[in-house]
Coordinates of C-alpha atoms and ligand atoms in Angstrom, one line a residue:
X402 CA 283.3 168.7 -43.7
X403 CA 283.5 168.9 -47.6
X404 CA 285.3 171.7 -48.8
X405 CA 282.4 172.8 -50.9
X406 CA 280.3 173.2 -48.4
X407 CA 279.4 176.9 -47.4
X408 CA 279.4 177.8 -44.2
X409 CA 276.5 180.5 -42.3
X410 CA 277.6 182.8 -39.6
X411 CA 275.6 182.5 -36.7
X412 CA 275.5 184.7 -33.2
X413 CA 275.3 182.7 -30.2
X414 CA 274.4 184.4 -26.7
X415 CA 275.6 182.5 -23.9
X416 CA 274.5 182.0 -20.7
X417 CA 277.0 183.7 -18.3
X418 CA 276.8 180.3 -15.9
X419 CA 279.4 177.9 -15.6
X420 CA 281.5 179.4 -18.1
X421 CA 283.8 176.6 -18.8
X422 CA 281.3 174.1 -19.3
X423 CA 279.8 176.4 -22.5
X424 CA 282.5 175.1 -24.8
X425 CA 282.4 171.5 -24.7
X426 CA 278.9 171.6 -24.6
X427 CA 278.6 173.5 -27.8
X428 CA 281.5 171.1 -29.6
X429 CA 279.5 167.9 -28.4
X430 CA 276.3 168.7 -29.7
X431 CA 277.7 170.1 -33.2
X432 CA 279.6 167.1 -33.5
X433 CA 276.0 164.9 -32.9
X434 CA 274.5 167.2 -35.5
X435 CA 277.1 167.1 -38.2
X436 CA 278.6 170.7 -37.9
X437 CA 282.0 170.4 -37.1
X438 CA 283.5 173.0 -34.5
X439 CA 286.2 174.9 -36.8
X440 CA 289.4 176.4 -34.5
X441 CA 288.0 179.2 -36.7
X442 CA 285.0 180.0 -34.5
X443 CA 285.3 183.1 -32.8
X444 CA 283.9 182.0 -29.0
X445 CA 285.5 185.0 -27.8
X446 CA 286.3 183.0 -23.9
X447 CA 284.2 184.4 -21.5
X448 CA 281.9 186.9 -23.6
X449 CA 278.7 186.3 -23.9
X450 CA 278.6 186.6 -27.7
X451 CA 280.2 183.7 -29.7
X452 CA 280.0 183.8 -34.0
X453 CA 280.0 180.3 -35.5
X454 CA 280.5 179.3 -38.7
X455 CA 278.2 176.5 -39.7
X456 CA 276.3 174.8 -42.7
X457 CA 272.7 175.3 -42.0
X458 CA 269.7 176.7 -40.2
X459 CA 269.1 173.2 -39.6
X460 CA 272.1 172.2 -37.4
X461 CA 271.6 175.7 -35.8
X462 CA 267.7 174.8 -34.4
X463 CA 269.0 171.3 -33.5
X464 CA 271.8 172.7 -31.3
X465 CA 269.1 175.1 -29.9
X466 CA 266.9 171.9 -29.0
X467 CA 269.5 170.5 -26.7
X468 CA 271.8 173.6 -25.2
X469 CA 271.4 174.5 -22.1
X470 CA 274.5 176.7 -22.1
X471 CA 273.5 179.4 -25.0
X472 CA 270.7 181.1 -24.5
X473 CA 269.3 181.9 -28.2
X474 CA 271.0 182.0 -31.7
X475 CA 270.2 184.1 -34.6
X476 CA 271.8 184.4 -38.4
X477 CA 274.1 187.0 -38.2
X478 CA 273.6 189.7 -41.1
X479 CA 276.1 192.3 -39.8
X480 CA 278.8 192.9 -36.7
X481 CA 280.8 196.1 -36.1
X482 CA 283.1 198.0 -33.5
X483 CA 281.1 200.9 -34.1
X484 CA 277.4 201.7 -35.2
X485 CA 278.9 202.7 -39.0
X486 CA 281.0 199.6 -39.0
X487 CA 277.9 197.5 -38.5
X488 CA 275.9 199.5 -41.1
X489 CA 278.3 198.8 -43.5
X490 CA 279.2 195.6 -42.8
X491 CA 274.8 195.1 -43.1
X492 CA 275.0 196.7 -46.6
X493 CA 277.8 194.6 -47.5
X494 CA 275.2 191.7 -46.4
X495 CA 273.4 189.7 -49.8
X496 CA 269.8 191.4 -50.5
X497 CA 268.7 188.0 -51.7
X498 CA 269.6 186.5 -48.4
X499 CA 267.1 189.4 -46.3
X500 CA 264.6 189.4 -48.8
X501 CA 262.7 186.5 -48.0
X502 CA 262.3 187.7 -44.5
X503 CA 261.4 191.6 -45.3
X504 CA 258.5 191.2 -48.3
X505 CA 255.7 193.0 -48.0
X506 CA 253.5 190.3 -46.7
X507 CA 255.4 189.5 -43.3
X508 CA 255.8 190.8 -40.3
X509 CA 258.1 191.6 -38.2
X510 CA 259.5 193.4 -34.9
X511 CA 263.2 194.5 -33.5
X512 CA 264.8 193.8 -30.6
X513 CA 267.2 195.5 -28.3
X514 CA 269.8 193.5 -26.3
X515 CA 272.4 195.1 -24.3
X516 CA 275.1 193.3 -22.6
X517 CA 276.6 195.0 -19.0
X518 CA 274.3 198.4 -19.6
X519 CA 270.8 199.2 -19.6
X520 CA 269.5 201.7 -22.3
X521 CA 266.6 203.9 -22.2
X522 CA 263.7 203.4 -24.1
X523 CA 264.5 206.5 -25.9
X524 CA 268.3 205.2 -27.0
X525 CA 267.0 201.8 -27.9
X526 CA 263.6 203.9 -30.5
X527 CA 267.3 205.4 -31.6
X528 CA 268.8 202.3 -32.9
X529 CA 266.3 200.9 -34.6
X530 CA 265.1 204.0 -36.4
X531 CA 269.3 203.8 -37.5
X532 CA 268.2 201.1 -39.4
X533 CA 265.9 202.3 -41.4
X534 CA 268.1 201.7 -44.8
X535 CA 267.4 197.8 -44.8
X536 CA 264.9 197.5 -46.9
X537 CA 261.9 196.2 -44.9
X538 CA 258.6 196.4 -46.6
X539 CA 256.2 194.3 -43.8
X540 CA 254.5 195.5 -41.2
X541 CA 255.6 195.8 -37.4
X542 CA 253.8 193.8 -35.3
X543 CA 254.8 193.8 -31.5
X544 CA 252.8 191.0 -30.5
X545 CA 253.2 188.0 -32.6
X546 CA 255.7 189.1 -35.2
X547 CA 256.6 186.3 -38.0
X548 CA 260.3 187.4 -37.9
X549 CA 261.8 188.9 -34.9
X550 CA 265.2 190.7 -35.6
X551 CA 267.9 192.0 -33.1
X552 CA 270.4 194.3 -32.3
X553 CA 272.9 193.3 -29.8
X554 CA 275.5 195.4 -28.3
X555 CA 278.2 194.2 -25.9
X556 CA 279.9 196.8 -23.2
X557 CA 282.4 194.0 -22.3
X558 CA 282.3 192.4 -18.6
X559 CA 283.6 194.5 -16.1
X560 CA 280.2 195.8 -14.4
X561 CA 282.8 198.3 -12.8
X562 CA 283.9 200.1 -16.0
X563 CA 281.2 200.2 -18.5
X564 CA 282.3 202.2 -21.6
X565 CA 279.9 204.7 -22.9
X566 CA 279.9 202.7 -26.1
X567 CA 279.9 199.0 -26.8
X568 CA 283.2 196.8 -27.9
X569 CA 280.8 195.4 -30.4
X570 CA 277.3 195.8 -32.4
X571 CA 275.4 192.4 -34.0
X572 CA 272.5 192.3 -35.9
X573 CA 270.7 189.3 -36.8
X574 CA 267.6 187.1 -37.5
X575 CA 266.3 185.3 -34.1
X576 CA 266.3 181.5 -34.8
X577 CA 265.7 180.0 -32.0
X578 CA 266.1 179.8 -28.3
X579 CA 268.1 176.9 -26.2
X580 CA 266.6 175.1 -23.6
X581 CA 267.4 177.2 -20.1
X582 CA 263.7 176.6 -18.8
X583 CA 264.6 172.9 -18.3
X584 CA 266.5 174.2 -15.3
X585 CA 263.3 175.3 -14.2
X586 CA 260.7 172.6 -14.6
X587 CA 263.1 169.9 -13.6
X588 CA 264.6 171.9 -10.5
X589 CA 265.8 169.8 -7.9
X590 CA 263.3 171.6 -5.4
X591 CA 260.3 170.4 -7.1
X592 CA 261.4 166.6 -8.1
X593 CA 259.5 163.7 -6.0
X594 CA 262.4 161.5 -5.0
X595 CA 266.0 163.5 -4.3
X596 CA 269.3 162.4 -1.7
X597 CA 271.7 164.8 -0.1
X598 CA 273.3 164.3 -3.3
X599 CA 271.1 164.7 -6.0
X600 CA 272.8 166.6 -9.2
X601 CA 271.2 170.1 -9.8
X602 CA 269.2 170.1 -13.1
X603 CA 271.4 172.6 -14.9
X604 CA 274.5 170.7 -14.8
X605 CA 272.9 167.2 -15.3
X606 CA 271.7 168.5 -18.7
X607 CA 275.3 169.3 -19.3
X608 CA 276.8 166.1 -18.4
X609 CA 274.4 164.6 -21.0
X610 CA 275.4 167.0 -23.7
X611 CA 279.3 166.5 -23.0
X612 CA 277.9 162.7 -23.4
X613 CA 276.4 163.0 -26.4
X614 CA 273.6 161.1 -25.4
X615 CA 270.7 161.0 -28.4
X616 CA 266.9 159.5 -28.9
X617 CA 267.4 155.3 -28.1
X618 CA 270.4 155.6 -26.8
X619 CA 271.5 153.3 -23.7
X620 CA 272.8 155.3 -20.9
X621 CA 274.3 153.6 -17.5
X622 CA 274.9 155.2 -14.2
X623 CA 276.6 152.9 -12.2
X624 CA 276.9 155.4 -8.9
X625 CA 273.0 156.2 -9.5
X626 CA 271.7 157.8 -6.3
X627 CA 268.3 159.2 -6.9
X628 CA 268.9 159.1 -11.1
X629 CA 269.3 162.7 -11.5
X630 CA 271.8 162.0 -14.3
X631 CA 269.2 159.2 -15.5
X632 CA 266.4 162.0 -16.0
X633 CA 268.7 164.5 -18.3
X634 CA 269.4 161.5 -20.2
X635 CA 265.5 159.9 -20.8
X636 CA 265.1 163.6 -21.4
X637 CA 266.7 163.8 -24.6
X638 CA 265.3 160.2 -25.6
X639 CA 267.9 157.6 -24.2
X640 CA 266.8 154.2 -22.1
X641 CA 268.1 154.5 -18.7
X642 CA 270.1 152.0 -16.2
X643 CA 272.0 152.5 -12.8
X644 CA 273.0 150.9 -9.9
X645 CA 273.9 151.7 -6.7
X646 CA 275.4 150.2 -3.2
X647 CA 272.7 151.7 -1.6
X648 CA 270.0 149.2 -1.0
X649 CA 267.3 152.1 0.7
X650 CA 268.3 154.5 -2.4
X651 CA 267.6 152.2 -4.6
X652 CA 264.3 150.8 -2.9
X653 CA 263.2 154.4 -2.5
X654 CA 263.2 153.8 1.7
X655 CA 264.8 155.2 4.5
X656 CA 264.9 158.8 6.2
X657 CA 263.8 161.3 3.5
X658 CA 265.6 164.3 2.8
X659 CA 263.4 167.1 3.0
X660 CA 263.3 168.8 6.3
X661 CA 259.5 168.7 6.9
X662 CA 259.7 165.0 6.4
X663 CA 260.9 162.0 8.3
X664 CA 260.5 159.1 6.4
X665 CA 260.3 158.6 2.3
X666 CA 257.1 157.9 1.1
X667 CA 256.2 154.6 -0.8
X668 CA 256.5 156.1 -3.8
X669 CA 259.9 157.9 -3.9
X670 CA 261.9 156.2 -6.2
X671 CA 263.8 156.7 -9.4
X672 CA 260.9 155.1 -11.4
X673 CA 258.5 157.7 -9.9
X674 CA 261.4 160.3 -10.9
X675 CA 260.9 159.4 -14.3
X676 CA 256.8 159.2 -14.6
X677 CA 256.5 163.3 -12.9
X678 CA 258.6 164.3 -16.0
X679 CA 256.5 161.7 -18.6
X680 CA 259.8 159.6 -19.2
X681 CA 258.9 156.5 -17.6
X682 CA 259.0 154.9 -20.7
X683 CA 262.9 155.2 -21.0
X684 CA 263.1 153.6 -17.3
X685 CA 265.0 150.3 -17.9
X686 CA 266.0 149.4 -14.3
X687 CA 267.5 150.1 -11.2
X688 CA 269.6 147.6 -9.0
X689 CA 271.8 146.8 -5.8
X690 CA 275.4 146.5 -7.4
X691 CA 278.8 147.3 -6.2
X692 CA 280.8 149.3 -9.1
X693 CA 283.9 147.9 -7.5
X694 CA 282.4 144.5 -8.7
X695 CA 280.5 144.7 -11.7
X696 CA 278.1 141.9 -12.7
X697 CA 278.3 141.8 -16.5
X698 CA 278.7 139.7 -19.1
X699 CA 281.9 141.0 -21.7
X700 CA 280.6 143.1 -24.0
X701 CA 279.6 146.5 -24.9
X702 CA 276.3 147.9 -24.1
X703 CA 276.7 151.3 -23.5
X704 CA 276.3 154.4 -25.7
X705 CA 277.1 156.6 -22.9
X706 CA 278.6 156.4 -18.8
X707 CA 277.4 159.8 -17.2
X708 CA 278.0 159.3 -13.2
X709 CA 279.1 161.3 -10.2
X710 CA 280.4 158.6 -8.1
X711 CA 280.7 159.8 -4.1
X712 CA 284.1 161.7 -2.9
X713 CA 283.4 160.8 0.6
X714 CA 282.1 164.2 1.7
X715 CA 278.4 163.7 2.1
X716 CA 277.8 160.2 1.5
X717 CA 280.5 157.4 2.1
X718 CA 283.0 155.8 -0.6
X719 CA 281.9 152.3 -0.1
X720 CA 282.6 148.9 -1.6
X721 CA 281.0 145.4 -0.1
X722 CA 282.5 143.0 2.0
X723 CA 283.1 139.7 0.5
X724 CA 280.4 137.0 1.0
X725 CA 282.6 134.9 3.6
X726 CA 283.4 137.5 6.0
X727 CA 279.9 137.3 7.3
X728 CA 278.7 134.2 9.5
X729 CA 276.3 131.5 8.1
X730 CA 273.3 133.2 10.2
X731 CA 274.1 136.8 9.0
X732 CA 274.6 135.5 5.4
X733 CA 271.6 137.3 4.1
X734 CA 272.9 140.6 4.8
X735 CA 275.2 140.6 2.1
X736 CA 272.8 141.4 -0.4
X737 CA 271.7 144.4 1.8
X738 CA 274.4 146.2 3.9
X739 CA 277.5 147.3 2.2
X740 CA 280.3 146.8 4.6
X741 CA 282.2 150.0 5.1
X742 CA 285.2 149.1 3.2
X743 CA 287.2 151.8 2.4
X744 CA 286.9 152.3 -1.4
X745 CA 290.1 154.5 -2.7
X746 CA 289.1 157.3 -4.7
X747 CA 291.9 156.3 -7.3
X748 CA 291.0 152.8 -7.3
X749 CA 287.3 153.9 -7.6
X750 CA 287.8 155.7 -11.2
X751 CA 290.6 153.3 -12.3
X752 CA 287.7 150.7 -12.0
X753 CA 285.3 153.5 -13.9
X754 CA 287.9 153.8 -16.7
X755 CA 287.8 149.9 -16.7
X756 CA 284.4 149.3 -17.2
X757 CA 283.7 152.4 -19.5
X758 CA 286.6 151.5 -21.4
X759 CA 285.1 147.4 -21.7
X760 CA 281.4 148.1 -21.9
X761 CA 280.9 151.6 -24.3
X762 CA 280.6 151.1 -27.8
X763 CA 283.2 152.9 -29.6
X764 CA 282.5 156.5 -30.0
X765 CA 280.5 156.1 -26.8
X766 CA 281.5 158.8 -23.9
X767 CA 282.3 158.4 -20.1
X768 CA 281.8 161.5 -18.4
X769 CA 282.4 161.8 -14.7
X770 CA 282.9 164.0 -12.0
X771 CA 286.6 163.8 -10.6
X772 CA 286.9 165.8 -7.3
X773 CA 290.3 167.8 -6.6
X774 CA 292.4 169.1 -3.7
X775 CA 293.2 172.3 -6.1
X776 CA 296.8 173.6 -4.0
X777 CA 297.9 170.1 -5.7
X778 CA 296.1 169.7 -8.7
X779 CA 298.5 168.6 -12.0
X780 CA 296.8 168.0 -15.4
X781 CA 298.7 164.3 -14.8
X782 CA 296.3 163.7 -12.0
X783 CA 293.2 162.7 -14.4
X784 CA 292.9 159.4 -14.8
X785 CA 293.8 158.2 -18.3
X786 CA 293.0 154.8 -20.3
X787 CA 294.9 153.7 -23.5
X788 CA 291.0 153.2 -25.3
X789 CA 289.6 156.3 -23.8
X790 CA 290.7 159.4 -24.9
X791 CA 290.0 162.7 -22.8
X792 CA 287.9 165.5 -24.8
X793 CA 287.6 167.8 -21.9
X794 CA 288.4 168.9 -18.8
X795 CA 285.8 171.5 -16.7
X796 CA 286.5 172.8 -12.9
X797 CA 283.5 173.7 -10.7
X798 CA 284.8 175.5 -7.8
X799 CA 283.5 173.9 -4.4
X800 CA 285.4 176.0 -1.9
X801 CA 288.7 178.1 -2.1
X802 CA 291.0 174.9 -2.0
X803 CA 288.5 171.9 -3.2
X804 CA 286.9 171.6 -6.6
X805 CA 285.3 169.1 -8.6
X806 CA 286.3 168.8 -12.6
X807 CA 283.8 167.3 -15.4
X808 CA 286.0 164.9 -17.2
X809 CA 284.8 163.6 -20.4
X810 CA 286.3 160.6 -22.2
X811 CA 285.8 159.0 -25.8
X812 CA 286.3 155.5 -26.0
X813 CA 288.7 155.0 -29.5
X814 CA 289.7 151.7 -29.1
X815 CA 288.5 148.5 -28.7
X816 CA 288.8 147.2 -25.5
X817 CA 291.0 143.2 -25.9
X818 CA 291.6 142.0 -22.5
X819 CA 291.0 142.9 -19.1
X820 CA 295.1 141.8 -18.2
X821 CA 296.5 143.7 -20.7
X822 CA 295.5 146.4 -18.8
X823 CA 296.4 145.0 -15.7
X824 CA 300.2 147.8 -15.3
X825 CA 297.2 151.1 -15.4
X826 CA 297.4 149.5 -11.4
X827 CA 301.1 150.5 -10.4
X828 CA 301.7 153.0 -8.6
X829 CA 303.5 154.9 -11.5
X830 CA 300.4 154.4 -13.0
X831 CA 298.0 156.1 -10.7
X832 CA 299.2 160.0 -9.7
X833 CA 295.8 160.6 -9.0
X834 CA 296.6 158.2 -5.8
X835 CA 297.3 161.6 -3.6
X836 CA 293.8 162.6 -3.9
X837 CA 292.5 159.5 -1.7
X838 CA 293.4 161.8 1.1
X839 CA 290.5 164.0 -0.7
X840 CA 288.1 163.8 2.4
X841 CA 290.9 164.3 4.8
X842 CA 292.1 167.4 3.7
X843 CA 288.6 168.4 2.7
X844 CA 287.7 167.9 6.6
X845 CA 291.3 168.6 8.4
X846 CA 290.7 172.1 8.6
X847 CA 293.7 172.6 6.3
X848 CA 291.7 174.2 3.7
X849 CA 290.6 176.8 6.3
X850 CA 294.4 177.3 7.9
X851 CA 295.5 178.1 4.1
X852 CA 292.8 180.3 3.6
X853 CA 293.9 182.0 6.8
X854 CA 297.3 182.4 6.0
X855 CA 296.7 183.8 2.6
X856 CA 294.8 186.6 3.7
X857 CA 297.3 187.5 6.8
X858 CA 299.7 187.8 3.5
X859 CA 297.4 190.1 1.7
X860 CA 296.9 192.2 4.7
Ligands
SAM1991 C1 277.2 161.5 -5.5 S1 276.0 160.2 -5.2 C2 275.2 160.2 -6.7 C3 274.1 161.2 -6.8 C4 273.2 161.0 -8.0 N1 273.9 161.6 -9.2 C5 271.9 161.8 -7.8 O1 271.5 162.6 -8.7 O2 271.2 161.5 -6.9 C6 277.0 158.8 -5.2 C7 276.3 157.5 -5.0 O3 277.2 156.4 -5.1 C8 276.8 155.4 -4.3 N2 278.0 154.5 -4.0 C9 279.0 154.6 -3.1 N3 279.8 153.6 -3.3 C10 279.4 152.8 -4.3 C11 279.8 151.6 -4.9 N4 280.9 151.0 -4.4 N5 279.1 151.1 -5.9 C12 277.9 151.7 -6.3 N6 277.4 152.8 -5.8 C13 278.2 153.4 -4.8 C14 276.3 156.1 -3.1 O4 275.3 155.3 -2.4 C15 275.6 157.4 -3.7 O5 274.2 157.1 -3.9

């Protein structure tokens, strides 16, 4: 950023869901919109309230567009510990800067938001009659106000010790609001076509922020499923592409998933996905591939790799069986039914790493979901790539000894040749290799005998 450039405050509520997710998300998208994340933002770890420090009102609305993790953001004219803190620190605040927003003319209306307390509507008429020094000369208008201001106090996030007054007071200008009602209108529940494993709206919007995906992009799910991932993407304006082993996924056929159902209708595909949300243009295709083998040309297509490939819980790890092993009369099956190789969970995202690191275009982001046996979990476990390089890291709890963490990559490097590669395959190479025995111990019954003996230790 150039040095001259002057930098805004801005408050940013956060949604208190998935927690360690907010972050990233918020550092991806003001990297796509050109306002660099300063180690001077105060994000303030698990609060709701975050200050950032940015150039304009512009980059603020255009991180608004695409967040699904912050709930609204407004220009922040005043913050204090204590109601006379934040008066002073709003008298402190330029007049020219509130002017344009308090003229005669306008109109306007003031919020109050409290964090971990409810106030009465008595104690909130008190706070904003407090205010009555800024120098507002419009007229209140409750229904469609022209500028909507806000007071926000937080009384920190133990529900179990509320103090009787708040660690903090904001006041600000609402800008905007991000975009928490797409976890709504494209919930799972309501979408045409979904698998056992379809991603849940909320998080695939995530995964496509931490991706960085933007309008005529080109984004590739090689594990594709139903294209959940492939709808948060068209969403924000990329082309979409995925494969999968899975010949009746792909197709749309087989047993459906809903309970009330047996079999999927003719129209239950991905493609159908795309037309109920008015994306079908950003459809490119679907096919029958195996990621273990892929089918491309060298080269680098890809602005973005956003996948969940299957752990082997609720749908197999699978790679096919080579074309010979069948007999001359069964040949044609090879194009349909994937043999029931075993497919190692290491070798599985070595191979991702592979491909992302040979087909995204530099700058371009891989982000994947790597699943964890958490007693054994080392930060040396994530599978690395000298041209990718790791920009963050998320857990997602799945039980008390099983998790699944949201890596993200950047490719940095050009990719040369395959071979040169070829030592990421040693053992040394791979620590990750313990997890193959993911499924095992997800399904052994050890999670449940540690669980056991923890709590006979408590007791
Ligand atoms: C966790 S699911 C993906 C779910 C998807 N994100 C969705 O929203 O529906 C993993 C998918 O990987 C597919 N798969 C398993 N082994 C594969 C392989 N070797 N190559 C390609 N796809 C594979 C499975 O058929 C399954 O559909």
């Amino acid at each position: 950023m150039a040095p001259s450039c002057t930098l805004n405050r801005y408050l940013l509520l956060m949604a208190q869901e998935h927690l360690e997710f907010r972050l990233p998300e918020i550092k991806s998208l003001l990297s796509l919109f050109g306002g660099q994340f300063a180690s001077s933002q105060e994000t303030y770890g698990k609060s709701p309230f975050w200050i950032l420090s940015i150039p304009s009102e512009d980059i603020a609305r255009n991180l608004m567009k695409r967040t699904v993790c912050a709930k609204s953001i407004f220009e922040l004219w005043g913050h204090g510990q204590s109601p006379e803190e934040l008066y002073s620190s709003l008298k402190n605040y330029p007049v020219e800067k509130m002017v344009p927003f308090l003229h005669s003319d306008s109109t306007y209306k003031i919020k109050i938001h409290t964090f971990n307390k409810t106030l009465t509507q008595e104690e909130k008429i008190k706070r904003i009659d407090a205010l009555e020094f800024l120098p507002f000369e419009g007229k209140v208008n409750l229904k469609k106000p022209q500028h909507v201001f806000s007071v926000l106090e937080d009384y920190g996030l133990d529900p179990n010790r509320i103090p009787e007054n708040p660690h903090n007071i904001y006041f600000g200008r609402w800008i905007a609001d991000g975009q928490r009602e797409l976890i709504e209108s494209y919930s799972v529940k309501k979408r045409h076509f979904i698998g056992n494993t379809s991603m849940d709206a909320g998080l695939s919007f995530i995964m496509a922020n931490h991706g960085k995906v933007k309008e005529n992009d080109i984004v590739f799910d090689p594990f594709v499923g139903t294209g959940g991932l492939l709808i948060a993407s068209a969403h924000f304006g990329a082309y979409v592409y995925g494969t999968d082993i899975d010949y009746n996924t792909v197709h749309g056929l087989g047993k459906a998933t809903r309970k009330n159902q047996k079999w999927r209708g003719p129209d239950e595909n991905i493609r159908a996905n795309l037309r109920q949300y008015g994306l079908e243009k950003y459809y490119l295709d679907v096919l029958v591939s195996d990621a273990s083998k892929p089918s491309w040309r060298k080269g680098t297509y890809f602005d973005a790799i956003i996948t969940d490939p299957p752990y082997g819980i609720r749908e197999s790890t699978r790679r096919t069986e080579e074309a010979c092993s069948f007999p001359d009369n069964l040949a044609f099956l090879k194009f349909h039914v994937p043999v029931s190789l075993s497919y190692h969970l290491s070798d599985m995202f070595l191979d991702l790493l592979n491909f992302a690191a040979e087909t995204l275009v530099l700058g371009g982001r891989l982000v994947y979901w790597l699943p964890v046996y958490t007693p054994e979990y080392t930060e040396e476990m994530v599978p690395w790539h000298p041209c990718l390089k790791l920009i963050s890291n998320c857990e997602q709890k799945l039980s008390s000894h099983t998790s699944r963490r949201l890596i993200t990559m950047e490719k940095v490097q050009k990719f040369e040749n395959r071979d040169q590669y070829s030592h990421l395959l040693s053992d040394h190479f791979l620590p990750y290799q313990g997890h193959n025995s993911f499924r095992e111990k997800y399904f052994s019954g050890v999670t449940k005998r540690i669980a056991k003996e923890e709590k006979s230790t408590q007791e």
